[in-house]
């Protein structure tokens, strides 16, 4: 099949495109005809730093409040465990002798701080106690195209509306309450925060100038360190300030709440600052409120939408033309669970992932954690912290490809801190230079291992995996200053660690990681024991190979050539391959073929180099490419991909396999098994990585650029996506793509290049060699 390439003779320079809604509300609106009955049905808004969950209750409204810095304090006694180089050598000798069980035990005893309870926490709640009855015409919605929420209903026949947004430019939560009822709105406004093991964590009171304040400190009285009770009685201090401006009626203040009487319209302004960001956080609240002044909801909304759409409107996805926007979102989800296909809902979930990242990761904030920033607990599942054996990384898979590259910056800032802290752990625990990063950490960036078992958290690959994000961001942007100032310093330290960490395998003399695990999984050794540690797991070997490869490429681009670079070249050539096939054609997960006690395990870590890595391709390694498929099939045949994030990983892997129907099948499974009524990914419970991973997976189905100088258009387009278009997807090398298809066939591709770029464009069996000049746009039509 041949198709013409039309070159616009007048170069079109790279610009950010703004798209308007095509009117298909199903792609941008979540809506319901009843209030949220629990937190997992409430609707999220956020500006990266603060956020809310809107329940929409017309009689006792709950607005759950969030702040990304709500953490109990850092304890100077929480330091590295006692393990040292001598202990490491002992563990290695146990593995040489085949005593994996003893190696597991010693690894945990010497190198892990075991169970840790120190959690990201809720900021608290705003409760609005109304006096409404005879409720009719109820509607609750979240508009992710402009990041606003509205609750509307009638009470005794009169309309009442609640409009909410969280503004990044104004650093404020704004709630507008309005009615046309003759008696107006009558309500009490209260701020509160849960107790910590029976102890008050905040106090609320009103001020002479009519503010409602909540002041408190984050504690963790049921905290644990090294599996032992460790109450944390200090932490981040904060103040929440609520101001009301009303039209008609009266606003009264009592000791600890504000009362609205016969108010026709009330605008609530909520600001929150903490000691994590500001020494004088209370004064910062005053500054924020002063800057807002008496701006109306609409004034703030106009600026808010412009700021938000600078990100959101960069990518526009349209699949098919069915419009089910008249059906409530929860009913549409239920229909999918009953076997229906709803491509509009699939599009909405794609957009929702981008919405959630914009709302939980902005310049100057902390990176999105396991729950983004939305958390109602004092002791959240898995501490709502940062897990780096896939979860934190998956949070950012979508960033570059869906036009949100700047939102990586909180991740890079945070990991830079980990790299610095990890130098101490690398030296003290392992006798290595460079930096070690563990599989789990928190706001304060400790880099010691934490796991009560070797299989769960004694993982050595997290640092290398995080370095992939630095390198891939460079591949998307070609920003040489970023490569020099951010990629190289971090990558150099992690490379130094792995260079010192690897040892010769006494069985064959090649270089391996030891002790080595495959995250959260175990095997049965020759003695019949279920164990975790081995001599060079597939994932560790793949990660280290990738780190060395990307380090050498970085040094080549930056013209760095020294003894250390030459050492890495030599070590890379001696590494045990990360991809080794067993007799059945599957990829070995550990150093040798072992029986698996859990063949349907949720992690697919031995496929790291396939996805999210790019070592294995159909053209360059067909045998390994087929082995990946066999490996995934085996996992699935044995019940794999239970949690939502695991299913999202499978969608991405299926797309890389260019198996459109497999990818779409797992999209359906994600909806059926893991998506809540508010479209949150449920592990269960809620864990946001599945949302982000899904959006990345859909992008992967439409465009792939991971191979060097190769672009694949619609590599995994399922039959259900018969007609559609996508605008603004990013490819590595500074490329932007607008793609249109109909009847399951490509119609048109518009490609804009930020740099001079030569690459292969592949659609199905057709390959075209293109050479784009900086700022030019190519149009490819079928």
C-alpha positions as MATLAB code, in Angstrom:
seq = 'XXXXXXXXXXXXXXXXXXXXXXXXXXXXXXXXXXXXXXXXXXXXXXXXXXXXXXXXXXXXXXXXXXXXXXXXXXXXXXXXXXXXXXXXXXXXXXXXXXXXXXXXXXXXXXXXXXXXXXXXXXXXXXXXXXXXXXXXXXXXXXXXXXXXXXXXXXXXXXXXXXXXXXXXXXXXXXXXXXXXXXXXXXXXXXXXXXXXXXXXXXXXXXXXXXXXXXXXXXXXXXXXXXXXXXXXXXXXXXXXXXXXXXXXXXXXXXXXXXXXXXXXXXXXXXXXXXXXXXXXXXXXXXXXXXXXXXXXXXXXXXXXXXXXXXXXXXXXXXXXXXXXXXXXXXXXXXXXXXXXXXXXXXXXXXXXXXXXXXXXXXXXXXXXXXXXXXXXXXXXXXXXXXXXXXXXXXXXXXXXXXXXXXXXXXXXXXXXXXXXXXXXXXXXXXXXXXXXXXXXXXXXXXXXXXXXXXXXXXXXXXXXXXXXXXXXXXXXXXXXXXXXXXXXXXXXXXXXXXXXXXXXXXXXXXXXXXXXXXXXXXXXXXXXXXXXXXXXXXXXXXXXXXXXXXXXXXXXXXXXXXXXXXXXXXXXXXXXXXXXXXXXXXXXXXXXXXXXXXXXXXXXXXXXXXXXXXXXXXXXXXXXXXXXXXXXXXXXXXXXXXXXXXXXXXXXXXXXXXXXXXXXXXXXXXXXXXXXXXXXXXXXXXXXXXXXXXXXXXXXXXXXXXXXXXXXXXXXXXXXXXXXXXXXXXXXXXXXXXXXXXXXXXXXXXXXXXXXXXXXXXXXXXXXXXXXXXXXXXXXXX';
ca = [
       0.000    0.000    0.000;
       1.381    3.407   -0.960;
       0.041    6.758    0.017;
       1.183   10.278   -0.856;
       3.130   12.550    1.415;
       2.159   16.183    1.051;
       4.622   18.735    2.278;
       3.267   22.145    3.147;
       5.747   24.409    1.378;
       5.377   27.120    3.997;
       6.834   25.807    7.252;
       4.354   25.773   10.112;
       6.297   26.421   13.289;
       5.651   24.394   16.384;
       2.786   25.852   18.389;
       0.572   24.694   21.202;
      -2.847   23.858   19.799;
      -6.047   24.713   21.630;
      -9.081   22.630   20.828;
     -12.697   23.356   21.583;
     -15.146   20.774   22.714;
     -16.986   19.071   19.870;
     -20.050   18.907   22.035;
     -19.807   15.258   22.985;
     -20.229   15.652   26.728;
     -19.531   11.983   27.310;
     -15.834   12.700   26.737;
     -15.490   15.409   29.380;
     -18.386   15.075   31.834;
     -18.894   12.701   34.745;
     -22.433   13.049   36.071;
     -24.805   11.322   38.496;
     -28.414   11.608   39.576;
     -27.664   10.986   43.243;
     -25.110   12.129   45.858;
     -22.000   10.106   46.620;
     -22.786    7.445   49.208;
     -19.100    6.997   50.079;
     -15.696    8.520   49.393;
     -15.060    6.356   46.312;
     -18.101    7.932   44.656;
     -17.136   11.543   45.430;
     -15.633   13.728   42.694;
     -12.024   15.026   42.801;
     -10.693   18.485   42.030;
      -7.225   19.844   42.690;
      -4.581   22.373   41.728;
      -1.578   20.114   42.332;
      -1.105   21.160   45.958;
      -4.606   21.273   47.459;
      -7.754   19.456   46.445;
     -11.264   18.378   47.355;
     -13.608   15.418   47.044;
     -17.178   16.576   46.440;
     -19.977   14.381   47.817;
     -22.897   16.542   46.703;
     -25.211   15.780   49.619;
     -28.126   18.260   49.533;
     -28.809   18.095   53.276;
     -25.392   17.441   54.866;
     -22.771   18.243   52.275;
     -19.237   16.951   52.790;
     -16.309   18.500   50.964;
     -13.292   16.393   51.918;
     -10.121   18.513   51.889;
      -6.650   17.496   50.724;
      -3.127   18.895   50.822;
      -0.100   17.115   49.365;
       2.116   18.054   52.330;
      -0.022   16.495   55.093;
       2.607   14.186   56.585;
       3.694   13.290   60.112;
       7.156   14.469   60.968;
      10.552   13.127   60.037;
      12.264   11.390   62.950;
      16.082   11.701   63.081;
      16.207    8.219   64.628;
      14.644    6.673   61.524;
      17.914    5.848   59.804;
      19.519    3.025   57.890;
      19.470   -0.439   59.478;
      22.668   -2.046   60.708;
      23.569   -4.022   57.582;
      26.994   -3.435   56.040;
      29.337   -4.714   53.360;
      30.332   -7.725   55.481;
      26.686   -8.735   55.905;
      26.193   -8.342   52.175;
      29.083  -10.703   51.479;
      27.557  -13.232   53.885;
      24.223  -13.114   52.040;
      25.972  -13.598   48.724;
      27.816  -16.660   49.989;
      24.528  -18.114   51.230;
      23.171  -17.718   47.722;
      26.299  -19.295   46.224;
      25.588  -22.289   48.483;
      21.938  -22.467   47.413;
      20.639  -21.392   50.812;
      18.113  -18.843   49.531;
      15.903  -19.102   52.598;
      18.678  -18.051   54.953;
      19.671  -15.301   52.510;
      16.104  -13.971   52.526;
      16.019  -13.913   56.298;
      19.387  -12.227   56.679;
      18.583   -9.656   53.994;
      15.498   -8.538   55.919;
      17.193   -8.713   59.321;
      20.223   -6.658   58.330;
      19.096   -4.349   55.538;
      15.403   -3.597   56.046;
      13.505   -1.398   58.486;
      10.571   -3.748   57.939;
       7.030   -2.441   58.459;
       6.695    1.339   58.372;
       3.551    3.277   59.235;
       4.008    6.930   58.385;
       1.242    8.051   56.077;
       0.086   10.897   53.930;
      -3.101   12.139   55.557;
      -6.354   13.951   54.981;
      -6.462   17.689   55.568;
      -9.972   17.371   56.965;
     -13.517   18.204   55.930;
     -15.826   21.089   55.269;
     -19.353   20.157   56.272;
     -22.284   22.244   55.041;
     -25.384   21.431   57.055;
     -28.361   22.613   55.022;
     -32.037   22.898   55.811;
     -33.382   21.475   52.561;
     -36.222   19.034   52.027;
     -38.413   17.691   49.217;
     -35.360   17.240   46.972;
     -36.014   16.800   43.226;
     -34.184   17.180   39.894;
     -30.852   16.219   41.422;
     -27.640   16.314   39.336;
     -23.976   16.104   40.357;
     -21.252   16.513   37.776;
     -17.544   16.978   37.196;
     -16.475   18.789   34.037;
     -12.899   17.710   33.354;
     -12.608   20.001   30.333;
     -12.619   23.052   32.613;
     -11.931   21.383   36.008;
     -15.139   22.478   37.717;
     -17.866   20.644   39.578;
     -21.528   21.467   40.012;
     -24.265   20.087   42.217;
     -27.813   21.212   41.424;
     -31.226   20.231   42.748;
     -34.571   21.664   43.691;
     -35.813   21.997   47.248;
     -39.544   22.578   47.522;
     -39.453   23.414   43.818;
     -36.706   26.044   43.986;
     -33.301   25.631   42.325;
     -30.158   25.405   44.432;
     -26.676   25.172   42.914;
     -23.256   24.433   44.332;
     -20.346   25.286   42.012;
     -16.802   24.312   42.967;
     -13.300   24.732   41.556;
      -9.738   24.618   42.866;
      -7.699   27.370   41.256;
      -3.977   27.038   40.636;
      -3.414   30.738   39.812;
      -5.327   31.931   42.875;
      -4.289   29.033   45.181;
      -7.835   28.702   46.488;
     -10.819   26.389   46.713;
     -13.918   28.345   45.709;
     -17.491   27.206   46.354;
     -20.462   29.219   45.158;
     -23.844   28.448   46.738;
     -26.887   30.055   45.097;
     -30.669   29.751   45.030;
     -33.800   31.428   43.736;
     -35.781   30.303   46.774;
     -37.517   33.202   48.559;
     -36.099   32.110   51.920;
     -32.600   31.830   50.472;
     -30.009   29.369   51.779;
     -29.815   28.454   55.438;
     -26.760   26.445   56.409;
     -23.965   25.938   58.916;
     -20.330   25.741   57.762;
     -17.969   23.640   59.857;
     -14.312   22.648   59.458;
     -13.050   19.530   61.214;
     -10.321   16.894   61.107;
     -10.404   13.297   62.402;
      -8.823   12.422   65.727;
      -5.556   10.509   65.781;
      -5.998    7.520   68.119;
      -8.297    9.596   70.319;
      -6.173   12.752   70.236;
      -7.352   15.980   68.646;
      -5.349   16.917   65.545;
      -6.866   20.331   64.834;
      -9.073   23.010   66.344;
     -11.587   25.189   64.529;
     -12.651   28.685   65.537;
     -13.875   31.951   64.073;
     -12.095   35.299   64.107;
     -13.241   38.865   64.655;
     -13.094   39.560   60.930;
     -15.445   36.688   60.114;
     -13.019   33.950   59.093;
     -13.411   30.301   60.036;
      -9.979   28.834   60.775;
      -8.782   25.288   61.323;
      -5.277   24.963   62.757;
      -3.511   21.708   63.436;
      -0.500   19.443   63.206;
      -0.145   16.084   61.468;
       0.706   13.232   63.829;
       0.795    9.440   63.594;
       0.240    8.069   67.060;
      -0.116    4.565   65.663;
       3.083    4.917   63.686;
       5.517    2.042   63.229;
       9.214    1.805   62.527;
      11.001   -1.472   61.998;
       7.710   -3.269   62.756;
       7.640   -1.747   66.251;
       5.176    0.857   67.599;
       6.653    4.315   67.106;
       4.202    7.114   67.861;
       4.916   10.281   65.885;
       3.642   13.242   67.867;
       4.943   15.998   65.619;
       4.620   16.789   61.952;
       3.618   19.319   59.335;
       1.637   22.190   60.830;
      -1.143   23.821   58.851;
      -3.902   26.368   58.805;
      -7.082   26.284   56.747;
      -8.914   29.593   56.374;
     -12.488   29.988   55.088;
     -13.959   33.362   54.113;
     -17.565   33.996   53.045;
     -18.927   36.786   50.853;
     -22.704   36.848   50.603;
     -25.502   38.456   48.629;
     -28.540   39.295   50.747;
     -29.274   37.499   53.945;
     -26.958   37.327   56.933;
     -23.678   35.614   57.787;
     -23.226   34.917   61.498;
     -20.153   33.637   63.315;
     -20.255   31.520   66.418;
     -17.353   30.070   68.354;
     -16.500   27.339   65.843;
     -18.767   27.622   62.795;
     -20.292   30.093   60.355;
     -24.021   30.267   59.787;
     -25.783   31.429   56.619;
     -29.298   32.813   57.065;
     -31.576   33.618   54.126;
     -28.586   34.085   51.799;
     -29.307   34.218   48.062;
     -25.674   33.648   47.082;
     -22.624   32.810   49.169;
     -19.096   32.486   47.825;
     -16.771   30.450   50.034;
     -13.020   30.956   49.673;
     -10.810   28.302   51.277;
      -7.042   28.649   51.418;
      -4.619   26.299   53.107;
      -0.900   26.518   53.746;
       1.505   24.434   55.772;
       4.893   24.571   57.457;
       6.237   22.232   54.769;
       6.042   25.024   52.205;
       6.204   28.163   54.351;
       7.842   29.075   57.652;
       4.987   31.501   58.325;
       2.143   29.565   56.749;
      -0.505   31.555   58.601;
       0.779   34.781   57.102;
       0.775   33.127   53.685;
      -2.936   32.416   54.119;
      -3.488   36.114   54.787;
      -1.547   36.983   51.640;
      -3.527   34.509   49.555;
      -6.863   35.822   50.829;
      -5.781   39.408   50.275;
      -4.727   38.609   46.702;
      -8.138   37.077   46.045;
      -9.963   40.005   47.573;
     -13.643   39.948   46.683;
     -13.231   38.401   43.229;
     -16.397   36.660   42.152;
     -16.623   32.960   41.407;
     -16.882   33.765   37.706;
     -13.803   36.027   37.822;
     -11.723   33.288   39.401;
     -13.261   30.651   37.134;
     -12.249   32.525   33.978;
      -8.577   32.676   35.012;
      -8.698   29.119   36.362;
     -10.028   27.645   33.112;
      -7.449   29.482   31.015;
      -4.644   28.161   33.222;
      -6.020   24.618   33.287;
      -6.698   24.407   29.570;
      -3.119   25.418   28.817;
      -2.494   21.755   29.649;
      -5.738   19.883   29.108;
      -6.573   21.194   25.638;
      -3.254   20.118   24.118;
      -4.645   16.650   23.346;
      -8.072   15.846   21.945;
      -9.335   12.282   21.462;
     -12.552   11.372   19.658;
     -13.622    7.727   19.150;
     -16.761    6.937   17.157;
     -19.828    9.156   17.289;
     -22.149    7.444   19.744;
     -23.245    9.887   22.404;
     -24.400    8.371   25.695;
     -23.956   11.608   27.645;
     -27.622   11.571   28.652;
     -26.960    8.461   30.767;
     -25.376    8.891   34.239;
     -21.749    7.794   34.398;
     -22.298    5.081   36.996;
     -25.028    3.534   34.843;
     -22.689    3.546   31.840;
     -20.031    1.751   33.892;
     -22.602   -0.817   34.992;
     -23.597   -1.381   31.358;
     -19.970   -2.119   30.467;
     -19.796   -4.583   33.345;
     -22.793   -6.285   31.757;
     -20.992   -6.643   28.430;
     -21.700   -3.397   26.558;
     -18.991   -1.513   24.672;
     -18.939    2.234   25.407;
     -16.124    3.910   23.482;
     -17.217    7.307   24.768;
     -16.610    6.071   28.305;
     -13.210    4.736   27.228;
     -12.426    8.198   25.858;
     -13.644    9.822   29.057;
     -11.351    7.621   31.143;
      -8.419    8.593   28.887;
      -9.192   12.268   29.436;
      -9.703   11.647   33.156;
      -6.128   10.396   33.547;
      -4.793   13.642   32.097;
      -7.203   15.607   34.296;
      -5.994   13.825   37.424;
      -2.314   14.416   36.644;
      -2.870   18.125   35.973;
      -4.809   18.265   39.240;
      -2.200   16.466   41.383;
       1.196   17.387   39.906;
       2.045   20.985   39.105;
       5.246   22.974   39.188;
       6.286   23.511   42.809;
       4.170   20.711   44.280;
       5.054   17.227   45.455;
       4.714   14.458   42.867;
       1.477   12.505   42.674;
       1.521    9.772   45.323;
      -0.324    6.445   45.398;
      -3.598    8.359   45.668;
      -2.546   11.438   43.708;
      -3.333   13.835   46.546;
      -6.878   12.677   47.389;
      -6.927   10.813   50.685;
      -9.518   10.673   53.458;
      -7.404    8.659   55.914;
      -4.943    9.297   58.723;
      -3.472    5.863   58.009;
      -3.927    5.341   54.296;
      -3.538    2.052   52.410;
       0.193    1.517   51.818;
       0.698    4.915   53.500;
      -0.353    6.692   50.260;
       3.378    7.147   49.821;
       5.775    6.634   46.918;
       6.265    3.069   45.687;
       8.981    2.881   43.042;
       8.739   -0.714   41.852;
       6.165    0.453   39.286;
       3.542    2.650   40.959;
       5.277    6.045   41.074;
       6.687    5.460   37.608;
       3.274    4.508   36.173;
       1.892    7.778   37.532;
       4.036    9.586   34.969;
       3.937    7.253   31.963;
       1.311    9.488   30.360;
       3.040   12.823   30.931;
       5.246   13.308   27.870;
       3.179   11.429   25.296;
      -0.047   13.303   26.150;
       1.486   16.768   26.124;
       2.042   17.164   29.871;
       5.845   17.078   29.907;
       6.210   19.943   32.380;
       4.237   17.978   34.950;
       7.233   15.639   35.264;
       9.086   18.359   37.177;
       7.704   17.472   40.637;
       8.868   13.902   40.004;
      12.344   14.994   38.936;
      12.679   17.372   41.890;
      11.674   14.624   44.279;
      13.936   11.976   42.746;
      16.861   14.400   42.802;
      16.380   14.509   46.582;
      16.298   10.712   46.704;
      19.518   10.543   44.707;
      21.232   12.811   47.212;
      19.879   10.935   50.242;
      20.652    7.590   48.651;
      24.380    8.246   48.705;
      24.394    7.631   52.461;
      22.422    4.396   52.167;
      24.606    3.107   49.328;
      27.762    3.691   51.337;
      26.560    2.721   54.814;
      24.534   -0.386   53.979;
      26.187   -1.742   50.871;
      29.685   -0.310   50.788;
      28.995    1.110   47.335;
      29.620    4.511   45.822;
      26.843    6.367   44.030;
      23.237    6.344   45.167;
      20.716    3.672   46.130;
      16.941    4.256   45.897;
      14.530    1.764   47.553;
      11.190    0.475   46.330;
       9.210    2.655   48.776;
       9.738    6.014   50.443;
       7.759    9.067   51.521;
       7.697   12.857   51.672;
      10.960   13.039   53.600;
      12.840   10.897   51.098;
      14.406    8.157   53.254;
      16.326    5.694   51.089;
      16.639    2.666   53.365;
      14.801   -0.529   52.536;
      11.451   -1.158   54.200;
       9.828   -4.574   54.041;
       9.008   -7.324   56.533;
       9.776   -9.929   53.861;
      12.429  -10.183   51.175;
       9.964  -10.808   48.375;
       7.838   -7.756   49.115;
      10.304   -4.926   49.299;
      13.963   -5.985   49.151;
      14.224   -4.734   45.599;
      17.306   -3.218   43.983;
      15.830   -1.938   40.703;
      13.887    1.166   41.738;
      16.691    3.652   41.198;
      17.375    2.439   37.700;
      13.687    2.439   36.821;
      13.348    6.062   37.951;
      16.314    7.005   35.795;
      14.350    5.804   32.781;
      12.007    8.770   33.252;
      14.865   11.248   33.049;
      16.193    9.642   29.885;
      12.801    9.300   28.187;
      11.942   12.926   28.940;
      15.159   13.886   27.170;
      14.180   11.699   24.208;
      10.853   13.523   23.936;
      12.269   17.019   24.317;
      15.863   16.762   23.000;
      16.640   19.364   25.676;
      20.413   19.163   25.958;
      20.479   21.492   28.957;
      18.124   19.096   30.765;
      20.387   16.218   29.763;
      23.430   17.993   31.143;
      21.946   19.542   34.294;
      19.365   16.949   35.366;
      19.821   13.615   33.587;
      23.578   13.235   33.825;
      24.045   14.085   37.534;
      21.287   11.702   38.678;
      22.123    8.956   36.197;
      25.818    9.174   37.053;
      25.151    8.455   40.742;
      22.829    5.527   40.048;
      25.273    4.112   37.494;
      28.070    4.327   40.047;
      25.996    2.335   42.499;
      25.190   -0.459   40.071;
      28.796   -0.533   38.888;
      29.906   -1.271   42.447;
      26.921   -3.493   43.236;
      27.269   -6.123   40.527;
      29.548   -9.127   41.050;
      30.830  -12.087   39.084;
      28.539  -15.092   39.132;
      30.728  -17.961   40.422;
      28.830  -20.345   38.166;
      29.878  -18.748   34.872;
      31.835  -15.550   35.558;
      29.303  -13.093   34.118;
      28.179  -10.007   36.036;
      25.005  -10.143   38.093;
      22.996   -8.292   40.714;
      23.083  -10.133   44.037;
      21.080  -10.514   46.154;
      18.377   -9.979   43.588;
      14.573  -10.298   43.658;
      11.652   -9.928   41.287;
       9.351   -7.389   42.967;
       6.773   -8.967   45.287;
       7.178  -12.436   43.789;
       8.772  -15.722   44.910;
       9.997  -18.995   43.446;
      10.488  -22.532   44.759;
      14.148  -23.458   44.992;
      15.746  -26.892   44.732;
      15.137  -27.477   48.436;
      11.408  -26.896   48.023;
      11.440  -23.561   49.860;
       9.401  -20.561   48.719;
      12.085  -17.883   48.476;
      12.766  -14.485   46.916;
      16.485  -13.800   46.597;
      18.527  -15.161   43.737;
      21.659  -14.382   41.720;
      20.521  -11.955   39.035;
      16.760  -11.695   38.483;
      15.550  -10.819   34.998;
      14.329   -7.401   36.094;
      17.544   -6.403   37.858;
      19.631   -7.453   34.877;
      17.370   -5.587   32.450;
      17.339   -2.451   34.605;
      21.110   -2.380   35.034;
      21.670   -2.959   31.326;
      19.331   -0.062   30.541;
      21.033    2.217   33.062;
      24.456    1.466   31.613;
      23.171    1.885   28.044;
      21.510    5.244   28.751;
      24.507    6.440   30.727;
      26.830    5.688   27.828;
      24.494    7.426   25.372;
      24.337   10.459   27.666;
      28.109   10.614   27.924;
      28.450   10.306   24.166;
      26.060   13.218   23.565;
      27.813   15.344   26.218;
      31.302   14.364   24.972;
      32.295   12.769   28.270;
      34.996   10.133   27.977;
      37.000    8.939   30.966;
      38.072    5.806   32.831;
      34.653    5.383   34.430;
      32.882    5.515   31.068;
      35.235    2.874   29.749;
      34.606    0.757   32.851;
      30.835    0.897   32.256;
      31.319   -0.142   28.636;
      33.271   -3.173   29.794;
      30.811   -4.083   32.547;
      27.851   -3.719   30.199;
      29.424   -6.233   27.816;
      29.841   -8.706   30.686;
      26.331   -8.441   32.156;
      24.209  -11.553   32.316;
      21.406  -11.038   29.747;
      18.144   -9.900   31.266;
      16.170  -11.907   28.744;
      16.770  -15.663   28.935;
      14.264  -18.170   27.576;
      13.180  -21.315   29.356;
      12.506  -24.603   27.643;
       8.856  -23.652   27.182;
       9.755  -20.434   25.367;
       8.846  -18.123   28.245;
      11.167  -15.501   29.678;
      12.786  -16.638   32.914;
      11.902  -14.390   35.836;
      14.856  -15.448   37.983;
      18.409  -16.602   37.305;
      17.414  -20.172   36.530;
      14.184  -22.079   35.753;
      12.210  -22.461   38.966;
       8.722  -23.581   39.855;
       6.414  -20.659   40.613;
       4.061  -20.766   43.613;
       2.039  -17.910   42.094;
       2.198  -18.266   38.278;
      -0.508  -15.604   37.858;
       1.387  -12.969   39.824;
       0.259   -9.352   39.443;
       3.749   -8.019   38.639;
       5.296   -8.650   35.234;
       8.711   -7.401   36.232;
      10.642   -9.784   33.979;
       9.129   -7.889   31.024;
      10.574   -4.559   32.182;
      12.886   -4.329   29.159;
       9.921   -4.802   26.834;
       7.676   -2.307   28.554;
       8.302    0.273   29.880;
      11.759   -0.378   28.416;
      12.426   -0.654   24.697;
      15.023   -3.425   24.386;
      12.687   -5.925   22.706;
      11.070   -5.060   19.369;
       9.322   -7.154   16.758;
      11.947   -6.393   14.109;
      15.131   -6.476   16.173;
      14.353   -9.399   18.476;
      11.479  -11.473   17.028;
      12.178  -14.522   19.208;
      12.065  -12.448   22.388;
       9.022  -10.580   21.082;
       7.169  -13.891   20.747;
       8.463  -14.967   24.159;
       6.915  -11.873   25.708;
       3.541  -12.962   24.358;
       3.979  -16.477   25.725;
       4.980  -15.054   29.093;
       1.922  -12.817   29.263;
      -0.387  -15.587   28.115;
       0.930  -17.832   30.870;
       0.392  -15.120   33.502;
      -3.163  -14.590   32.319;
      -3.992  -18.284   32.067;
      -3.133  -18.493   35.754;
      -5.248  -15.543   36.867;
      -2.839  -12.628   36.424;
      -3.582   -8.894   36.358;
      -5.758   -8.665   39.448;
      -5.234   -5.055   40.600;
      -6.109   -2.112   38.362;
      -2.515   -0.979   37.897;
      -1.560   -4.486   36.759;
      -4.384   -4.451   34.216;
      -3.199   -1.047   32.989;
       0.304   -2.472   32.559;
      -1.210   -5.278   30.468;
      -2.969   -2.746   28.236;
       0.394   -1.104   27.594;
       2.122   -4.445   26.975;
      -0.660   -5.539   24.619;
      -0.259   -2.307   22.667;
       3.503   -2.908   22.416;
       2.716   -6.384   21.107;
       0.593   -4.596   18.480;
      -2.330   -6.765   19.540;
      -5.261   -4.379   19.365;
      -7.947   -6.824   20.451;
      -5.913   -8.021   23.418;
      -5.451   -4.411   24.518;
      -9.139   -3.638   24.140;
     -10.111   -6.813   25.975;
      -8.078   -5.654   28.970;
      -9.688   -2.224   28.756;
     -13.022   -3.969   29.212;
     -11.629   -5.987   32.130;
     -10.369   -2.779   33.728;
     -13.869   -1.300   33.621;
     -15.490   -4.512   34.807;
     -13.159   -5.226   37.711;
     -11.297   -2.104   38.759;
     -13.103    1.148   37.958;
     -15.206    2.828   40.633;
     -18.328    4.901   40.098;
     -16.250    8.087   40.082;
     -13.827    6.473   37.576;
     -11.124    6.048   40.223;
      -8.988    2.956   39.749;
      -9.641    0.551   42.601;
      -6.732   -1.758   43.456;
      -8.911   -2.229   45.564;
      -8.918    0.127   47.456;
      -8.273    3.323   45.458;
      -4.848    3.597   43.875;
      -4.384    6.214   41.161;
      -1.652    4.526   39.099;
      -4.248    2.465   37.219;
      -5.877    5.683   35.989;
      -2.580    7.063   34.771;
      -1.461    3.745   33.312;
      -4.710    3.399   31.369;
      -4.295    6.795   29.715;
      -0.725    5.904   28.778;
      -1.961    2.590   27.370;
      -4.538    4.232   25.114;
      -1.846    6.599   23.814;
       0.380    3.562   23.207;
      -2.385    1.969   21.107;
      -2.530    5.050   18.883;
       1.114    6.054   18.596;
       4.451    4.437   19.418;
       7.853    6.100   19.299;
       9.956    4.051   21.732;
      12.109    2.515   18.980;
      15.059    4.552   17.782;
      13.942    6.747   14.850;
      10.767    4.717   14.297;
       7.193    5.973   14.578;
       4.237    3.577   14.460;
       0.818    5.014   13.645;
      -2.264    3.217   15.026;
      -0.195    0.150   15.951;
      -2.996   -1.370   18.056;
      -6.301    0.037   16.788;
      -9.122   -2.290   17.931;
     -12.181   -3.028   15.808;
     -14.370   -1.234   18.357;
     -12.586    2.053   17.587;
     -13.864    2.134   14.008;
     -13.774    5.907   13.489;
     -11.860    8.550   15.342;
      -9.208   11.187   15.635;
      -6.556   12.272   18.075;
      -4.716   15.570   18.104;
      -1.597   16.619   19.964;
       0.012   13.285   20.860;
       3.767   13.596   21.291;
       6.440   11.368   19.832;
      10.048   11.154   20.912;
      12.260   13.593   19.069;
      10.053   16.672   19.425;
       7.261   15.378   17.179;
       3.546   16.168   17.455;
       0.873   14.061   15.756;
      -2.715   14.611   14.670;
      -4.242   11.356   13.405;
      -7.601   10.738   11.706;
      -9.061    7.335   10.822;
     -12.349    5.908    9.553;
     -13.638    2.404    8.853;
     -10.646    1.155   10.853;
      -8.238    2.617    8.272;
      -5.854    5.533    8.539;
      -7.051    8.627    6.665;
      -4.560   11.326    7.550;
      -1.565   12.089    9.735;
      -0.290   15.601   10.367;
       3.215   15.687   11.821;
       4.932   18.750   13.237;
       8.610   18.609   14.168;
      10.362   20.783   16.685;
      13.751   19.738   15.310;
      15.328   18.426   12.130;
      14.397   14.774   12.297;
      14.745   11.683   10.128;
      12.730    8.582   10.940;
      10.687    5.671    9.619;
       6.927    6.139    9.644;
       5.154    2.771    9.862;
       1.470    2.088    9.357;
       0.605   -1.596    9.157;
       2.906   -3.032    6.444;
       3.799    0.312    4.890;
       7.090    2.001    5.746;
       8.059    5.512    4.670;
      11.363    7.255    5.352;
      10.694   10.858    6.330;
      13.038   13.763    6.855;
      11.372   16.676    8.621;
      12.933   20.059    9.071;
      12.559   22.117   12.191;
       9.182   23.834   12.331;
       7.761   22.131    9.264;
       4.528   20.199    9.086;
       4.074   17.099    6.951;
       0.673   15.794    6.007;
       0.323   12.129    5.160;
      -2.947   11.122    3.529;
      -4.202    7.683    2.612;
];
